[in-house]
Every structure is written in structure tokens, then in C-alpha cells.
Short mmCIF file of C-alpha atoms and ligand atoms in Angstrom, two decimals:
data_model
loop_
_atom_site.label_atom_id
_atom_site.label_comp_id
_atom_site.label_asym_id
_atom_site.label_seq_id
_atom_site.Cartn_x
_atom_site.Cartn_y
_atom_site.Cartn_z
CA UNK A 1 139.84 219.05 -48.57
CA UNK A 2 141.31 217.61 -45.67
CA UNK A 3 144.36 219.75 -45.84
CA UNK A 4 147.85 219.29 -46.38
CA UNK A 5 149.94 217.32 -43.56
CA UNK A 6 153.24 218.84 -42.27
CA UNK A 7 154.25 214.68 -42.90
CA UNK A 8 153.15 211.27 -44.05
CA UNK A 9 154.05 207.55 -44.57
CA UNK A 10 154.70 205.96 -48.17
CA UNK A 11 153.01 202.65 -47.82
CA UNK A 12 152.56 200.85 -50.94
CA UNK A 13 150.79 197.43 -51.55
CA UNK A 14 154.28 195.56 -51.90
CA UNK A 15 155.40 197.00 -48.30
CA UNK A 16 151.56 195.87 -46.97
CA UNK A 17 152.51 191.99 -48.55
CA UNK A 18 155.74 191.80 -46.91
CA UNK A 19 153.86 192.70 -43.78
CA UNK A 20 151.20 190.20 -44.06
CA UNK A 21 153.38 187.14 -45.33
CA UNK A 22 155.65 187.52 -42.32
CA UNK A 23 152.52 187.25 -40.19
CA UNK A 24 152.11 184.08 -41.79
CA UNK A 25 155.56 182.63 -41.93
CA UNK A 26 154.95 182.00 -37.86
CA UNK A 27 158.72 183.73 -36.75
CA UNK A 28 157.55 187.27 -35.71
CA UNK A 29 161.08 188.13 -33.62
CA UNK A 30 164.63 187.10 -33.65
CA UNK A 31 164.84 185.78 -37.21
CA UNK A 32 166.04 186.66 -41.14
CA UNK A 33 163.75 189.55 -41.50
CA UNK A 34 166.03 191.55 -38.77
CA UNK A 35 169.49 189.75 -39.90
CA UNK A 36 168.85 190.95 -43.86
CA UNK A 37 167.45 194.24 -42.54
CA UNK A 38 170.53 195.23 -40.29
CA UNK A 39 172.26 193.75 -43.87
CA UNK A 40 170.85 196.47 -45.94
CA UNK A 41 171.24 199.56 -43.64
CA UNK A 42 174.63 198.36 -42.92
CA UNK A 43 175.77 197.99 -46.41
CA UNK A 44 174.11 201.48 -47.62
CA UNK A 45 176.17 203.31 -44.90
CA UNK A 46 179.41 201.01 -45.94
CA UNK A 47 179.69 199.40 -42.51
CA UNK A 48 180.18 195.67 -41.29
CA UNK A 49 177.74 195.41 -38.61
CA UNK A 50 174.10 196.82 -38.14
CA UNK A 51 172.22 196.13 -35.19
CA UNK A 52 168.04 196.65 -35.29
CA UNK A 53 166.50 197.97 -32.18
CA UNK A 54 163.21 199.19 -31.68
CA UNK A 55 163.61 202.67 -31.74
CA UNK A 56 166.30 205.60 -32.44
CA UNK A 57 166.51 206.45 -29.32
CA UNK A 58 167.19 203.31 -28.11
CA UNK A 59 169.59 202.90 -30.50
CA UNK A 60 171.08 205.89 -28.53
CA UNK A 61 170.60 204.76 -25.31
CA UNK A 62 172.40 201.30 -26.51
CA UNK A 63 175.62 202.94 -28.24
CA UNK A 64 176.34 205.55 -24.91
CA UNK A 65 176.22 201.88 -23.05
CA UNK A 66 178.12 199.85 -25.24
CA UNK A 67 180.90 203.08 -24.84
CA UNK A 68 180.55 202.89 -21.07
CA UNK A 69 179.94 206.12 -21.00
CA UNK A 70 177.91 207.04 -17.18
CA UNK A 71 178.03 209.02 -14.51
CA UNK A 72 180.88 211.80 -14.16
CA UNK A 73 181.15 211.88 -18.27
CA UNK A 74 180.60 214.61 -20.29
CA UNK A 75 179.38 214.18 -24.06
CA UNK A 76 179.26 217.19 -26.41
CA UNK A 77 176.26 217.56 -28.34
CA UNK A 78 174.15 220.29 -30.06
CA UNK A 79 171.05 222.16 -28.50
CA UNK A 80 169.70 222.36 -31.95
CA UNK A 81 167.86 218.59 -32.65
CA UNK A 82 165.20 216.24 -31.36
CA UNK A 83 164.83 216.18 -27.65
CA UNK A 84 166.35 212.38 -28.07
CA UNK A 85 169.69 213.30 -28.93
CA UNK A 86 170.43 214.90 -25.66
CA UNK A 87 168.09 212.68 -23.30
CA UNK A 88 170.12 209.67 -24.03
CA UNK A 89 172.97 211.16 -22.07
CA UNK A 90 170.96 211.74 -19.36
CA UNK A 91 169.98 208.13 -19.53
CA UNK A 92 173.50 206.74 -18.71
CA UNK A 93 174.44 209.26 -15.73
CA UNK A 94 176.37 211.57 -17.86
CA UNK A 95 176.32 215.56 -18.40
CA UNK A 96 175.63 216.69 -21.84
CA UNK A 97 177.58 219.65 -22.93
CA UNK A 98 175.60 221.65 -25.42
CA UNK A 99 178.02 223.98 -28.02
CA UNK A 100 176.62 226.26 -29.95
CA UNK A 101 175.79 226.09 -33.88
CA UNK A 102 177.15 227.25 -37.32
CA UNK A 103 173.85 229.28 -39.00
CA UNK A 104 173.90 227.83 -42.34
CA UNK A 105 173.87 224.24 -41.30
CA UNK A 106 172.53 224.53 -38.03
CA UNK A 107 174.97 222.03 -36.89
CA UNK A 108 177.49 222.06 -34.16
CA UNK A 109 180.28 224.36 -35.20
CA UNK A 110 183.75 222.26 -35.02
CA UNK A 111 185.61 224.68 -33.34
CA UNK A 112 183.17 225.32 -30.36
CA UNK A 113 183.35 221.53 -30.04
CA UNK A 114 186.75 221.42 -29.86
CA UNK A 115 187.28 224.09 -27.28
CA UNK A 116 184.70 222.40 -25.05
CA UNK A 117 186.78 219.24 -24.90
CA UNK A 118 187.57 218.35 -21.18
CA UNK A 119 189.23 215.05 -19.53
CA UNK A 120 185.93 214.50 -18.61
CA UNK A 121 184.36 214.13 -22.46
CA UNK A 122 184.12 210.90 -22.99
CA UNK A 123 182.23 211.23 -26.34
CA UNK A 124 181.09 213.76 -29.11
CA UNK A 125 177.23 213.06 -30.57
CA UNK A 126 176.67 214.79 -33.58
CA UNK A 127 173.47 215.36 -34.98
CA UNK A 128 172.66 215.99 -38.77
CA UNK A 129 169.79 218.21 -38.53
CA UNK A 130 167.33 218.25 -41.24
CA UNK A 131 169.32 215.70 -43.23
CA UNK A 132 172.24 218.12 -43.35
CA UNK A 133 175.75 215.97 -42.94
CA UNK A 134 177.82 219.53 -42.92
CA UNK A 135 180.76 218.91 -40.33
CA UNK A 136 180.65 215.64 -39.72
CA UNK A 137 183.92 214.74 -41.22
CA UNK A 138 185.50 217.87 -39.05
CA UNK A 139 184.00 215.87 -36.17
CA UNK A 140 185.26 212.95 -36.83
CA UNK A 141 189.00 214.57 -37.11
CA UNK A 142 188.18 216.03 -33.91
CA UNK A 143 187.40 213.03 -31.84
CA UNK A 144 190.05 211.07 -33.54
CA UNK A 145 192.74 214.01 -32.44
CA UNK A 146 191.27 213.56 -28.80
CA UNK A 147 191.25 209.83 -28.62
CA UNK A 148 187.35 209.72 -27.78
CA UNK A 149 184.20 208.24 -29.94
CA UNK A 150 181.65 210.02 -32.28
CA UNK A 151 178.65 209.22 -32.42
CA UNK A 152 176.49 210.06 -35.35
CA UNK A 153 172.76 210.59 -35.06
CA UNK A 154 171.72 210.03 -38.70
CA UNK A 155 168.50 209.21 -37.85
CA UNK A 156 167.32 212.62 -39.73
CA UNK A 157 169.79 211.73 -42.88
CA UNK A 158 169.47 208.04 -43.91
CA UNK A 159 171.03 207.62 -47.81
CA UNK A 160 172.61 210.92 -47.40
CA UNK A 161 176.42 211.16 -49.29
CA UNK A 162 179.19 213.57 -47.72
CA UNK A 163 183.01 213.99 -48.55
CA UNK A 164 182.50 211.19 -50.43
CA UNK A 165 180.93 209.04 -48.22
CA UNK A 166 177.49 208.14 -47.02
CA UNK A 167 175.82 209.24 -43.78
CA UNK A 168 176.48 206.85 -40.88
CA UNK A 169 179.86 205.96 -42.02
CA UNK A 170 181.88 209.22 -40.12
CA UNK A 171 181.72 208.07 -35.92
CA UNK A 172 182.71 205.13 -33.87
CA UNK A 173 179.06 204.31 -34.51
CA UNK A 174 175.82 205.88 -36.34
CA UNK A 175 172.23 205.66 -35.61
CA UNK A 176 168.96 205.59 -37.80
CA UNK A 177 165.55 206.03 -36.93
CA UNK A 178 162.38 205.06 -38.54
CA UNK A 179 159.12 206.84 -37.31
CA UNK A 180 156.72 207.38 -39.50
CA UNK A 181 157.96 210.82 -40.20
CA UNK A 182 161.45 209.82 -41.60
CA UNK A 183 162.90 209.03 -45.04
CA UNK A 184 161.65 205.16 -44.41
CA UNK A 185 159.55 204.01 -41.74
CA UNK A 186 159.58 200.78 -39.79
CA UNK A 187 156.31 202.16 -37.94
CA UNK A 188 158.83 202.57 -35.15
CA UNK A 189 162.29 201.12 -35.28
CA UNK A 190 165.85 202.17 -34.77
CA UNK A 191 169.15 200.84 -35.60
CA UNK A 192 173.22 201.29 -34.61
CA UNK A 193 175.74 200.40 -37.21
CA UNK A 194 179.48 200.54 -36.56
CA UNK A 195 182.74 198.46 -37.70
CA UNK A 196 183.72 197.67 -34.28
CA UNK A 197 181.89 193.73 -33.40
CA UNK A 198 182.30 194.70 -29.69
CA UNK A 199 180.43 197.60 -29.98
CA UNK A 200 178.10 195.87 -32.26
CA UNK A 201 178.17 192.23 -29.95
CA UNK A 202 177.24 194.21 -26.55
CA UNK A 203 174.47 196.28 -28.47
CA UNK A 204 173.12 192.83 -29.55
CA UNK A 205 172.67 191.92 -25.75
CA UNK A 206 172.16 195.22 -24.20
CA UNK A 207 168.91 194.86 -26.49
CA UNK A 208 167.66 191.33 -25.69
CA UNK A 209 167.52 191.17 -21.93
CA UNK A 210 171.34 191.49 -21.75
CA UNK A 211 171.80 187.79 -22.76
CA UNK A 212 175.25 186.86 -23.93
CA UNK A 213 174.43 183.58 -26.45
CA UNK A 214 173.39 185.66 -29.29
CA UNK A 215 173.45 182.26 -31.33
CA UNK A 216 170.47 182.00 -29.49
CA UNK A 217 167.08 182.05 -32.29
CA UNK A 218 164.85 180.16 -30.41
CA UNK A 219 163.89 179.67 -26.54
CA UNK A 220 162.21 176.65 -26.76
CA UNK A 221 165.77 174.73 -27.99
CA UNK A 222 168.20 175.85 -25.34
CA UNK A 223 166.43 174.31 -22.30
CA UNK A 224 169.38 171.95 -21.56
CA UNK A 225 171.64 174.78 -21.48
CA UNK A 226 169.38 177.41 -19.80
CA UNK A 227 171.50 180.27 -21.25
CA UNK A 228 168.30 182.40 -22.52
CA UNK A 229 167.40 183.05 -18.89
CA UNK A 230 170.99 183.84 -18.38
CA UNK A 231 172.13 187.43 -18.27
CA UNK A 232 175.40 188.86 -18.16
CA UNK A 233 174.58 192.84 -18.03
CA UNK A 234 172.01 194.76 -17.34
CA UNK A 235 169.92 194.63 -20.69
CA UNK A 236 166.66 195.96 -21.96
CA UNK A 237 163.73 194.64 -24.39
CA UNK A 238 164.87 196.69 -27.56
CA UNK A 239 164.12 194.16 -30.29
CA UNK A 240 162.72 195.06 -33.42
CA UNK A 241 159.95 192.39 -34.60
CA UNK A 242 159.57 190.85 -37.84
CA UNK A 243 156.64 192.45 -38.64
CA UNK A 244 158.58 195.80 -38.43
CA UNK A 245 161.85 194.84 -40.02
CA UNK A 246 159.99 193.28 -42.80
CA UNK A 247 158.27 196.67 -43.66
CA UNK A 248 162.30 198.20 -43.14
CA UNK A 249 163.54 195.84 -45.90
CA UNK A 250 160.56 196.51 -48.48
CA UNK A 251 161.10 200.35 -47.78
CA UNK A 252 165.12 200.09 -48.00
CA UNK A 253 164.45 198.33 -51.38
CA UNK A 254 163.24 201.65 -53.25
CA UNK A 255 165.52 204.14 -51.21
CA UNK A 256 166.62 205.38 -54.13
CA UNK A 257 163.79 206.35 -55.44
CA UNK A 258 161.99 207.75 -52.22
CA UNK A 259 165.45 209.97 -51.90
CA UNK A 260 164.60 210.80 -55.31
CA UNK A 261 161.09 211.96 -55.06
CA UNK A 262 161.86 214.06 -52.02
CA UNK A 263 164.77 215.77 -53.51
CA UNK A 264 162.34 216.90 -56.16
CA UNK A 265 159.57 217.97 -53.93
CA UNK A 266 162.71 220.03 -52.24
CA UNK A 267 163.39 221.39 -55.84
CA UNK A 268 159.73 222.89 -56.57
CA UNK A 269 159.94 224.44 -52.96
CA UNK A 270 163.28 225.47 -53.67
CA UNK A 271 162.26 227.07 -57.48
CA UNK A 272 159.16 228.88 -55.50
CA UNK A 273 160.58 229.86 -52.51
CA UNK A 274 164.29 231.44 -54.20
CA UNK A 275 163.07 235.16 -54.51
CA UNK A 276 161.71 235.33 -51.12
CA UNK A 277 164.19 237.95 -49.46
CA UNK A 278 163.05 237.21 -45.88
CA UNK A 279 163.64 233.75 -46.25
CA UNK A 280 166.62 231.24 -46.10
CA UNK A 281 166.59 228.26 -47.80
CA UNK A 282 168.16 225.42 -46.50
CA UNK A 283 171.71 224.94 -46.78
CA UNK A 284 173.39 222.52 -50.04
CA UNK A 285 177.07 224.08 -49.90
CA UNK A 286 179.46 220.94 -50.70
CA UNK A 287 176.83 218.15 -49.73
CA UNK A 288 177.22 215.43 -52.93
CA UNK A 289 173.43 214.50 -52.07
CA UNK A 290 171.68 215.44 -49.47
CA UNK A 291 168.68 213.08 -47.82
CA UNK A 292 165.52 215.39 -47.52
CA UNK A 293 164.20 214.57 -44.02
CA UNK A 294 161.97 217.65 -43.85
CA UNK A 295 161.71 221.03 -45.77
CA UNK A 296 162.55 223.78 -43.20
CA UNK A 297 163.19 227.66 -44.23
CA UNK A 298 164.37 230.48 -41.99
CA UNK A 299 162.86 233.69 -41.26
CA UNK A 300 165.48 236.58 -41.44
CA UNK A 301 166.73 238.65 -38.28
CA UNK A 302 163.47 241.34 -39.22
CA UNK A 303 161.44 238.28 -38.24
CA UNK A 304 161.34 237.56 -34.23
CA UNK A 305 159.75 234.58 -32.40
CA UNK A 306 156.21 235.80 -32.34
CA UNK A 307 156.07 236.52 -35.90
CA UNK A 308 157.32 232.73 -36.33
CA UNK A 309 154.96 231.37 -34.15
CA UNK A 310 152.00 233.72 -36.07
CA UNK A 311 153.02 232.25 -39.56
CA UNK A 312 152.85 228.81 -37.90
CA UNK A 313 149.70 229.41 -36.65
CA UNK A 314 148.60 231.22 -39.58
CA UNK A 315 149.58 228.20 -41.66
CA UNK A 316 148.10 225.61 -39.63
CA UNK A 317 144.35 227.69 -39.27
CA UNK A 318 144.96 227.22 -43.25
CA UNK A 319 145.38 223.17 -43.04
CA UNK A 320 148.84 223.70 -44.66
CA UNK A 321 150.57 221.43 -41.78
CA UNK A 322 153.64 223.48 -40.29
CA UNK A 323 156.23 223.45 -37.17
CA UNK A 324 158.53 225.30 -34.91
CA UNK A 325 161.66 222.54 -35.83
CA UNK A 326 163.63 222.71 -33.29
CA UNK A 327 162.84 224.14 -29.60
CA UNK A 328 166.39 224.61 -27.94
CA UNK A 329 166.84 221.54 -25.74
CA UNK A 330 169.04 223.85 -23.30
CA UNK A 331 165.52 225.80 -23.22
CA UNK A 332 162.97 222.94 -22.65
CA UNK A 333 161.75 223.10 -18.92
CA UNK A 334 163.43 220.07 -17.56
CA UNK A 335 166.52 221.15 -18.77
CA UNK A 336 166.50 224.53 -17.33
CA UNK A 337 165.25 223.48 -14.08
CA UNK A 338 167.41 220.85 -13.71
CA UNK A 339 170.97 222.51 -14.94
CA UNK A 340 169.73 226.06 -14.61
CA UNK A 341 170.27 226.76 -18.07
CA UNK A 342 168.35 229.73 -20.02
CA UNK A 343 168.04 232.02 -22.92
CA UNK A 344 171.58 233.66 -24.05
CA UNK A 345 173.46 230.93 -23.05
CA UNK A 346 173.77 229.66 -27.06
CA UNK A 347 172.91 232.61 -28.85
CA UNK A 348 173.04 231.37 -32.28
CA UNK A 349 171.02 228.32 -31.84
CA UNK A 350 168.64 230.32 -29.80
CA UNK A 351 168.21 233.33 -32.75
CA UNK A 352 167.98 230.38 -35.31
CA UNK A 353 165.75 228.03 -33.56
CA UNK A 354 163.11 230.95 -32.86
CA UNK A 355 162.79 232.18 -36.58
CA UNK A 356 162.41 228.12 -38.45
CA UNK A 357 159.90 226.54 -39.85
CA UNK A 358 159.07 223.63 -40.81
CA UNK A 359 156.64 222.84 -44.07
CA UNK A 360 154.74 220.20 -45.54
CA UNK A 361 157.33 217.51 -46.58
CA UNK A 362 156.76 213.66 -47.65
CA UNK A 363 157.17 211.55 -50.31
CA UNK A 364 155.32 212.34 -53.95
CA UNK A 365 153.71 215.24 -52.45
CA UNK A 366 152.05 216.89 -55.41
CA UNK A 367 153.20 219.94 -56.99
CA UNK A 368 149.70 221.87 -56.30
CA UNK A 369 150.04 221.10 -52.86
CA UNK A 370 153.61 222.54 -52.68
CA UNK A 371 152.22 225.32 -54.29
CA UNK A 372 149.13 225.79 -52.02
CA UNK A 373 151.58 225.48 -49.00
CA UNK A 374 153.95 228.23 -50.90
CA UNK A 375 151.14 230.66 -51.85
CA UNK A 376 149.55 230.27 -47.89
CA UNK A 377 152.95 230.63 -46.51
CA UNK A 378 153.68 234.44 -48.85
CA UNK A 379 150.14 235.32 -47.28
CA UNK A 380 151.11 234.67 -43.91
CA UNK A 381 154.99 236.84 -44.83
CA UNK A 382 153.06 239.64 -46.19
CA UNK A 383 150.98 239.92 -42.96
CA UNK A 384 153.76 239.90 -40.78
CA UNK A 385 156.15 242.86 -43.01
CA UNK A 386 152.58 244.90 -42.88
CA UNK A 387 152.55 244.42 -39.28
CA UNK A 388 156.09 245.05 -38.89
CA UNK A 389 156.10 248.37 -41.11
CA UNK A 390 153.35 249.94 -39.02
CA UNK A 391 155.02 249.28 -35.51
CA UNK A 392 157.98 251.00 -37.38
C1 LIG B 401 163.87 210.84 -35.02
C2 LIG B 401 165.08 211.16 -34.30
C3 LIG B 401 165.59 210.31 -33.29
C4 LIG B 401 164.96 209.01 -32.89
O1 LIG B 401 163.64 209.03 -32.75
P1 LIG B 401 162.72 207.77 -32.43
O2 LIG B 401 161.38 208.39 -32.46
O3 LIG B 401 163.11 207.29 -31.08
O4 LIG B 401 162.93 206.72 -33.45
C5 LIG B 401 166.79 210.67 -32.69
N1 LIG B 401 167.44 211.78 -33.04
C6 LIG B 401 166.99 212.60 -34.00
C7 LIG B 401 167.80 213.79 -34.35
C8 LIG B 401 165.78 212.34 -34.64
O5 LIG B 401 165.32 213.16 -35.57
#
């Protein structure tokens, strides 16, 4: 056996044709594969404009942009996510302000957010972590009370439903990823939707070289007018090819059904992981339906880093793929060097982020394998309490 990976793609033969026949069709960027992709994402979060970049954290980097958010700004955010969700603040100039976390969702907890509101916030970027939208419509109230834009990074909750509405629909603008990790893949890919054409217009340039005409399909037609080598901002090469937003579209048309088939391999680690007292499942309090991005359980307070980082270990020596989701970004070494951050500074997302972890998780992953990963991971618990009772 090869083992069990902590993640992998769901390619099928109908996303492999879509592929292939937009090789053929001769238009591999800037054409209908990207306009009916940025459709689809756009309509499933119940928003008028999408915009397809070529990753989610460019799609990051775009929105603080479009905002004009740089130097001398402040944007909340949480400690507790991908390294991305932070870094793109440090892309445009500005300071991000890290709050600390509610335990249960591991989200930012509204109230610290609103208490670190300055005159120099010029944003709030909240993160659903894990797929979990908890907050977001508190956030949302927040900003709107303080006259500045939130920005959602969905890119961990894509099809996700909250208070009644779907993920990506609560900021100013939302983002989406799609690594091969994530609820659809693109191979790599991104995307920004939003309601405001502005927002969505400048995100258009800001991703093709910072040109304006965005009528523009085809540089071999607009020689007389020269306006594809004409540039009105500072722009970047953030387009999305055909190739990949072919792959988005066949993926986006069976959503439904890869939501489906990772809710139920959440279920049969939910059923087999339930009377495990040192554990915490993950959080489904008032979420309508939640968008499994990964499958991550919590060690209780008996538990410490190292016995984390053992069961991790342990898991992985086993082939059962496994992960220590999230480090503290306040805590990564170029963040404590350069703002002389360190531990205690966000005690909750510090106690939770050393005692997670992260199991095998994908698409139609069999029930044996769940139950291999389950049995290998009780093992591993066992270990640790013996270990634990003898120090005692
Ligand atoms: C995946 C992810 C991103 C974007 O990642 P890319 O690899 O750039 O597509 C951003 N934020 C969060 C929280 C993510 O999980």
C-alpha cells in the first residue's frame, strides 16, 4: 500500500476532455472559458461580477489594490490561516493587525475585531478556516458600522451556506482559491467576486499588465489603436489560462456532488471519532451547510505541542498523511523578526494552533481508509495518555 494521503485531486475523464479540447480550440487565454468560469463562481456565491486570476493569493494581492489600501494602513486579520492571508498586506505597504480567535470556530472573534478598529484600519480580512463561515455576518455588521471594506477569504469554503447565504457573498469582496488541495481545483487558480464593477473593472487590469481596454480579446487586432501596450496602473500577469479555467468549469459543474461526498467522508470521521474524550470535533453550531475543506480535530488542554507534533509524526511513520493546520502567522520567523512579535501575544490562537491536526481528507475517500486513519490515529492517543500518566 502506498498509504493514505493527508489530500488529493478528483480528476475524472470528463474534466481531462475539457482540458484537451480547449488545447485544440487554439484560444488558450483571454477567452469564454474564463468569462463562463468567473459566470459560475459568481452566480454560486450570488454576486454580479467574478474576476479569474491565477492564484488565491493573487486574488488577494488584487482586492487590497483595487481598495487602495498601502502604506500607513492597517487591516485586521486572524493569526489563525494560511500564511497568504496575512502576506498580502504586507504586499501593498500596509500593517496587518492580528486579533485573536473564538476556540470553537477558530475564527476571529467579532468583538476583538471591533476593539482593534483604529483611523488607521482601512480594511477587515476575514478568513473562514477549515471551511467554517462562523462570524462572518458579525463581520460584515462590523465593517459596515465603521464605514471600511471586508474582505472574505473563502478560498478554504467554496459552496459553503451561512445565515442564509452562501460563502463569498458577506464582504465588499470574496476570494476563492483552487490548488489542488481545495474543494475544486483549477491546478492553480484564484478568483475575486464582488458587486461593486469598479472593484471588479480595476481587478480586471491590475491582472493583465494594468491595461485599461478590457474589450481587448485579442493583440493581434488592436494594432491601429496600440492600446494593449498601453497601461494605465501598475499591473501584474495574473491571468488564468484556458486550459485552467476549463478544468474550473468541468469541476464547478458537479459541486454539488463533490460537497456532497466530502460531507459524508466528514460524517464517518465524525460517527468514529464522537466518543473520543480528548478530542474536539470540528465545529457545525448554526452553519446551514458547511463546505468540508479539510478534516481537522483538536487535542484537549491535557495534550501540549509535543504530544501534537508526536501523533503527527506517529501518523505520518504510519502512511496515514497528517498536519500541524495552522502555524500562528504572528509566530512564523519573518513575522517575529520583522514586528517583534512572539508567543503569548494571542493566547488562544496560540493554545489552539499547537494542539490541531489535520487528517486525511479528499473527495470519495473510502470508508476503510477513514477507518485505517481513525484506528492509527487512537494508537497514536493511547501512546501519548500512557506517556502522560507516567510523567504524572
Ligand atoms: C489556499 C488559501 C489561499 C490561496 O492559496 P493559493 O495557493 O495562492 O491559491 C488563501 N487563503 C487561504 C486561507 C487559503 O487556504
Amino acid at each position: 500500500m502506498t498509504g493514505i494521503p493527508l489530500s488529493q485531486p478528483d480528476i475524472t475523464e470528463q474534466d481531462i476532455q475539457a482540458v484537451v479540447d480547449t488545447m485544440r480550440s487554439g484560444r488558450l487565454s483571454i477567452g469564454p472559458k474564463q468569462s463562463r468560469f468567473e459566470e459560475m463562481i459568481a452566480q454560486r456565491t450570488n454576486r454580479s461580477r467574478g474576476v479569474a486570476v491565477n492564484s488565491g493569493t493573487s486574488a488577494l494581492h488584487l482586492i487590497l489594490r483595487a481598495l487602495d489600501i498601502g502604506p500607513g494602513d492597517e487591516v485586521i486579520t486572524t493569526p489563525f490561516s494560511f500564511i497568504a492571508s496575512a502576506n498580502c498586506i504586507l504586499y501593498v505597504g500596509a500593517k496587518p493587525v492580528f486579533v485573536d480567535i473564538d476556540p470553537s470556530s477558530m475564527n476571529m472573534d467579532p468583538a476583538k475585531v471591533e476593539a482593534a478598529i483604529t483611523s488607521k484600519t482601512k480594511a477587515i480580512l476575514g478568513v473562514e478556516v477549515f471551511g467554517d463561515p462562523t462570524h462572518m455576518d458579525r463581520l460584515a455588521q462590523i465593517a459596515g458600522a465603521h464605514e471600511i471594506p471586508l474582505i472574505e477569504d473563502a478560498c478554504e469554503a467554496l459552496g459553503g451556506m451561512y445565515k442564509n447565504r452562501p460563502v463569498g457573498s458577506f464582504g465588499r469582496a470574496a476570494v476563492f482559491g483552487f490548488y489542488p488541495n481545495k474543494q475544486i481545483t483549477t491546478g492553480e487558480g484564484g478568483m475575486i467576486v464582488t458587486d461593486d464593477d469598479k472593484l471588479a473593472d480595476i481587478c480586471v487590469s491590475l491582472r493583465n499588465q494594468g491595461r485599461e481596454d478590457m474589450s481587448l480579446h485579442d493583440p493581434g487586432c488592436d494594432s491601429q489603436t496600440g492600446s494593449w501596450l498601453m497601461h494605465t496602473r501598475l499591473g501584474y500577469n495574473y491571468r488564468l489560462s484556458e486550459i485552467n479555467c476549463a478544468l474550473g468549469i468541468s469541476q464547478m459543474d458537479r459541486l454539488d456532488q463533490i460537497l456532497d461526498t466530502r460531507r459524508n467522508v466528514a460524517e464517518m470521521y465524525m460517527r468514529r471519532l464522537m466518543g473520543f474524550k480528548d478530542l474536539i470535533m470540528p465545529n457545525l453550531h448554526e452553519i446551514e451547510q458547511r463546505s468540508w475543506f479539510v478534516f481537522v480535530v483538536r487535542l484537549s488542554d491535557l495534550y501540549g505541542q509535543t504530544e501534537r507534533d508526536r501523533i503527527v509524526q506517529g501518523l505520518r511513520r504510519h502512511d496515514i498523511g497528517a498536519a500541524n493546520y495552522f502555524p500562528c502567522i504572528h509566530l512564523q520567523p519573518f513575522y517575529k523578526q520583522r514586528f517583534g512579535y512572539d508567543r503569548g501575544m494571542l493566547p488562544i490562537a496560540e493554545t489552539v494552533s499547537q494542539r490541531t491536526i489535520a487528517l486525511p481528507f479528499y473527495n470519495r475517500m473510502e470508508e476503510t481508509h477513514v477507518e485505517l486513519a481513525v484506528h492509527t490515529l487512537s494508537v497514536m492517543l493511547q501512546r501519548e495518555q500512557l506517556l502522560i500518566s507516567k510523567e504524572a
